[in-house]
Short mmCIF file of C-alpha atoms and ligand atoms in Angstrom, two decimals:
data_model
loop_
_atom_site.label_atom_id
_atom_site.label_comp_id
_atom_site.label_asym_id
_atom_site.label_seq_id
_atom_site.Cartn_x
_atom_site.Cartn_y
_atom_site.Cartn_z
CA MET A 1 -25.44 -10.95 1.89
CA ASN A 2 -27.36 -9.18 4.57
CA THR A 3 -25.01 -8.88 7.61
CA TYR A 4 -26.06 -9.81 11.08
CA LYS A 5 -27.13 -7.17 13.52
CA ILE A 6 -28.10 -7.25 17.20
CA ALA A 7 -30.65 -4.87 18.41
CA PRO A 8 -31.09 -4.87 22.23
CA SER A 9 -34.53 -3.57 23.13
CA ILE A 10 -34.42 -0.77 25.62
CA LEU A 11 -37.95 -1.99 26.83
CA SER A 12 -36.10 -4.20 29.35
CA ALA A 13 -33.60 -1.52 30.50
CA ASP A 14 -33.81 0.69 33.51
CA TYR A 15 -36.23 3.54 32.56
CA ALA A 16 -34.82 5.86 35.29
CA ASN A 17 -31.33 5.45 33.73
CA PHE A 18 -31.64 5.56 29.96
CA GLU A 19 -28.45 7.51 29.60
CA ALA A 20 -26.31 5.00 31.59
CA GLU A 21 -28.22 2.16 29.78
CA LEU A 22 -27.39 3.42 26.31
CA LYS A 23 -23.71 4.15 27.15
CA LYS A 24 -23.43 0.49 28.33
CA LEU A 25 -25.04 -0.63 25.11
CA GLU A 26 -22.44 1.35 23.13
CA THR A 27 -19.81 -1.05 24.56
CA THR A 28 -21.49 -4.37 23.49
CA GLY A 29 -20.74 -4.21 19.82
CA ALA A 30 -24.59 -4.24 19.20
CA GLU A 31 -25.36 -2.37 15.99
CA TYR A 32 -29.00 -1.16 16.87
CA VAL A 33 -31.01 0.06 19.80
CA HIS A 34 -34.47 -1.28 19.33
CA ILE A 35 -37.06 1.11 20.83
CA ASP A 36 -40.50 -0.24 21.53
CA ILE A 37 -43.33 2.45 21.30
CA MET A 38 -46.65 1.07 22.59
CA ASP A 39 -49.96 3.13 22.69
CA GLY A 40 -52.22 1.15 24.97
CA HIS A 41 -54.50 0.72 21.98
CA PHE A 42 -52.88 -1.37 19.24
CA VAL A 43 -51.28 -3.43 22.07
CA PRO A 44 -52.53 -3.44 25.75
CA ASN A 45 -49.41 -1.87 27.16
CA ILE A 46 -48.07 1.73 27.17
CA SER A 47 -44.33 2.38 26.96
CA PHE A 48 -42.99 5.83 25.90
CA GLY A 49 -43.31 8.34 22.97
CA ALA A 50 -41.23 10.56 20.69
CA GLY A 51 -40.04 12.90 23.44
CA VAL A 52 -38.27 10.03 25.35
CA VAL A 53 -36.69 9.02 22.03
CA ALA A 54 -35.51 12.61 21.50
CA ALA A 55 -34.15 12.67 24.97
CA MET A 56 -32.06 9.40 24.35
CA ARG A 57 -30.70 10.62 20.90
CA PRO A 58 -27.78 12.60 22.17
CA HIS A 59 -26.54 9.74 24.34
CA SER A 60 -26.07 7.10 21.55
CA LYS A 61 -24.47 6.79 18.26
CA LEU A 62 -26.13 3.43 17.53
CA VAL A 63 -28.96 3.03 14.94
CA PHE A 64 -32.23 3.80 16.62
CA ASP A 65 -34.53 1.15 15.36
CA CYS A 66 -38.01 2.38 16.34
CA HIS A 67 -40.82 -0.28 16.52
CA LEU A 68 -44.22 1.66 16.54
CA MET A 69 -46.86 -0.71 18.15
CA VAL A 70 -49.56 2.06 17.72
CA SER A 71 -52.81 2.33 15.83
CA ASN A 72 -52.59 4.72 12.79
CA PRO A 73 -48.89 4.87 12.87
CA GLU A 74 -48.93 7.40 9.83
CA HIS A 75 -49.98 10.18 12.37
CA HIS A 76 -46.77 9.86 14.24
CA ILE A 77 -44.07 9.34 11.66
CA GLU A 78 -42.79 13.02 11.55
CA ASP A 79 -42.43 13.11 15.39
CA PHE A 80 -40.30 10.14 15.43
CA ALA A 81 -38.21 11.28 12.35
CA ARG A 82 -37.78 14.45 14.23
CA ALA A 83 -36.78 12.63 17.46
CA GLY A 84 -33.96 10.85 15.73
CA ALA A 85 -35.28 7.44 14.43
CA ASP A 86 -33.03 5.77 11.79
CA ILE A 87 -35.45 3.05 11.05
CA ILE A 88 -39.18 3.10 11.72
CA SER A 89 -41.27 -0.12 11.84
CA ILE A 90 -45.00 0.13 11.45
CA HIS A 91 -47.40 -2.75 11.63
CA ALA A 92 -49.41 -3.89 8.56
CA GLU A 93 -52.38 -4.63 10.92
CA ALA A 94 -52.32 -0.97 12.44
CA THR A 95 -53.44 1.03 9.44
CA LEU A 96 -55.67 0.85 6.45
CA HIS A 97 -52.90 2.60 4.37
CA ILE A 98 -49.69 0.70 4.94
CA HIS A 99 -48.35 1.57 1.59
CA GLY A 100 -48.83 5.41 1.84
CA ALA A 101 -47.57 5.17 5.52
CA LEU A 102 -44.26 3.40 4.27
CA GLN A 103 -43.90 6.11 1.71
CA LYS A 104 -44.20 8.82 4.31
CA ILE A 105 -41.41 7.22 6.34
CA ARG A 106 -39.13 7.35 3.38
CA ALA A 107 -40.09 10.93 2.53
CA ALA A 108 -39.29 11.80 6.05
CA GLY A 109 -35.71 10.62 5.50
CA VAL A 110 -36.03 7.48 7.63
CA LYS A 111 -35.54 3.84 6.54
CA PRO A 112 -39.22 2.10 6.39
CA SER A 113 -39.78 -1.22 7.92
CA VAL A 114 -42.98 -3.19 7.94
CA VAL A 115 -44.03 -5.52 10.63
CA ILE A 116 -46.27 -8.68 10.79
CA ASN A 117 -47.81 -10.23 13.99
CA PRO A 118 -47.62 -13.92 14.35
CA GLY A 119 -51.24 -14.26 13.02
CA THR A 120 -50.60 -12.21 9.93
CA PRO A 121 -49.51 -13.98 6.71
CA VAL A 122 -46.69 -12.76 4.58
CA GLU A 123 -49.26 -12.25 1.81
CA ALA A 124 -50.42 -9.04 3.73
CA VAL A 125 -47.07 -7.26 2.94
CA LYS A 126 -46.24 -8.82 -0.41
CA ASN A 127 -47.33 -5.68 -2.37
CA VAL A 128 -45.21 -3.42 -0.06
CA LEU A 129 -41.91 -5.23 0.01
CA ASN A 130 -40.55 -3.04 -2.69
CA LEU A 131 -40.97 -0.01 -0.55
CA VAL A 132 -39.01 -1.23 2.68
CA ASP A 133 -35.43 -1.72 4.02
CA GLN A 134 -36.61 -4.11 6.46
CA VAL A 135 -39.49 -6.58 7.31
CA LEU A 136 -39.91 -7.36 11.01
CA VAL A 137 -41.52 -10.83 11.65
CA MET A 138 -42.84 -10.83 15.24
CA THR A 139 -41.80 -14.01 17.01
CA VAL A 140 -44.22 -13.23 19.85
CA ASN A 141 -47.52 -11.41 20.06
CA PRO A 142 -46.47 -7.78 20.72
CA GLY A 143 -47.07 -5.78 23.86
CA PHE A 144 -44.61 -7.27 26.52
CA GLY A 145 -41.04 -8.40 26.83
CA GLY A 146 -40.07 -11.73 28.20
CA GLN A 147 -42.58 -13.93 26.23
CA ALA A 148 -41.72 -17.31 24.70
CA PHE A 149 -40.44 -17.49 21.10
CA LEU A 150 -43.09 -18.75 18.60
CA PRO A 151 -41.18 -21.36 16.28
CA GLU A 152 -44.18 -21.50 13.86
CA THR A 153 -43.35 -17.94 12.70
CA MET A 154 -40.07 -19.20 11.03
CA ASP A 155 -41.92 -20.51 7.94
CA LYS A 156 -42.78 -16.80 7.17
CA ILE A 157 -39.12 -15.85 7.28
CA ARG A 158 -38.38 -18.61 4.61
CA GLU A 159 -41.11 -17.35 2.49
CA LEU A 160 -39.84 -13.83 2.69
CA VAL A 161 -36.33 -15.02 1.70
CA VAL A 162 -37.69 -16.58 -1.45
CA LEU A 163 -39.85 -13.46 -2.24
CA ARG A 164 -36.75 -11.19 -1.87
CA GLU A 165 -34.75 -13.36 -4.19
CA VAL A 166 -37.38 -13.97 -6.81
CA ASN A 167 -38.22 -10.22 -6.95
CA GLY A 168 -34.58 -9.06 -6.79
CA LEU A 169 -35.22 -7.04 -3.61
CA ASN A 170 -32.87 -6.14 -0.87
CA PHE A 171 -34.42 -5.77 2.63
CA ASP A 172 -33.20 -7.03 5.94
CA ILE A 173 -35.41 -9.41 7.94
CA GLU A 174 -35.68 -8.79 11.75
CA VAL A 175 -37.02 -10.91 14.40
CA ASP A 176 -38.36 -9.65 17.73
CA GLY A 177 -39.62 -11.51 20.75
CA GLY A 178 -38.24 -14.44 22.76
CA ILE A 179 -34.72 -14.28 21.25
CA ASP A 180 -32.01 -15.90 23.33
CA ASN A 181 -28.73 -17.67 22.58
CA GLN A 182 -30.74 -20.72 21.43
CA THR A 183 -33.78 -19.17 19.38
CA VAL A 184 -31.35 -16.65 17.67
CA GLY A 185 -29.79 -19.79 15.76
CA LEU A 186 -33.34 -20.90 14.69
CA ALA A 187 -34.06 -17.59 13.30
CA LYS A 188 -30.71 -17.30 11.60
CA GLU A 189 -31.19 -20.68 9.88
CA ALA A 190 -34.52 -19.68 8.58
CA GLY A 191 -32.96 -16.46 7.09
CA ALA A 192 -33.22 -13.61 9.57
CA ASN A 193 -30.34 -11.22 9.93
CA VAL A 194 -31.44 -8.60 12.48
CA PHE A 195 -32.16 -9.90 16.10
CA VAL A 196 -34.02 -7.99 18.75
CA ALA A 197 -33.37 -9.15 22.28
CA GLY A 198 -34.79 -7.47 25.37
CA SER A 199 -35.05 -9.56 28.50
CA TYR A 200 -32.20 -11.79 27.46
CA VAL A 201 -29.72 -8.91 27.04
CA PHE A 202 -30.75 -7.00 30.20
CA LYS A 203 -31.11 -10.02 32.57
CA GLY A 204 -27.31 -10.01 32.89
CA ASP A 205 -24.22 -7.99 32.03
CA VAL A 206 -25.32 -6.68 28.79
CA LYS A 207 -21.86 -6.97 27.08
CA ALA A 208 -21.61 -10.60 28.00
CA GLN A 209 -25.20 -11.28 26.98
CA VAL A 210 -24.74 -9.67 23.44
CA ALA A 211 -21.45 -11.63 23.20
CA THR A 212 -23.30 -15.01 23.62
CA LEU A 213 -25.77 -13.90 20.82
CA LYS A 214 -22.89 -13.07 18.56
CA ASP A 215 -21.17 -16.39 19.40
CA ALA A 216 -24.35 -18.35 18.53
CA LEU A 217 -24.59 -16.52 15.21
CA ASN A 218 -20.99 -17.23 14.38
CA ALA A 219 -21.28 -20.93 15.50
C1 LIG B 301 -42.52 -7.00 22.22
C2 LIG B 301 -41.53 -6.01 21.82
C3 LIG B 301 -40.19 -6.53 21.87
C4 LIG B 301 -39.80 -6.74 23.27
C5 LIG B 301 -38.98 -8.05 23.21
O1 LIG B 301 -43.76 -6.52 21.94
O2 LIG B 301 -41.80 -5.65 20.44
O3 LIG B 301 -39.19 -5.76 21.22
O4 LIG B 301 -38.73 -5.77 23.81
O5 LIG B 301 -38.59 -8.49 24.32
P1 LIG B 301 -37.96 -10.04 24.66
O6 LIG B 301 -36.76 -10.04 23.96
O7 LIG B 301 -37.94 -10.07 26.13
O8 LIG B 301 -38.92 -11.02 24.24
ZN1 LIG B 302 -40.15 -4.56 19.35
#
């Protein structure tokens, strides 16, 4: 049984106060901090790089779940490993060499995770499922926080659950985008067990917001 984990996305936090924001997250019972890296090329928006992740690292004991929305992520793996990433997610659409790039993450001592956009079928990652600790199914088009959840992505989670079972594999299934106390239940029913939430967590008291997600998962 893959246990449920909440991954608040720091993309919706106060960028001038990461230290305080990370300390607050530590009190919520969330397991991960989701860190969105955007390059202005693979996605239209630019967020922050490995230097910022390294600066955050001493201020949190939570698992750093780094989501690289960058072209050719294989060029940046060592930097994020050195910065203190525990999990590195890279997009199947962002490189011609997803297999080798995932191996590179493992070789750097970090847990590899592969991501698919809403328009990308599960088929695109079928041949690398044996290399990963996590598959991230985007539930919005990547680039910005605060977008609406796309329910049509749930079928892909169901497909992944079957593939995991049939092939005797053991990876977590993460969802990212538009997760709130309603949609978290839809993703859980489909078979996801790691839930990223940005705007929903940071729009109020982070501890109370995370508690509503945990309640919805336990309902
Ligand atoms: C979107 C990012 C998400 C983002 C989610 O491109 O990958 O992690 O922070 O934000 P919400 O939860 O507001 O949809
Ligand atoms: Zn993300």
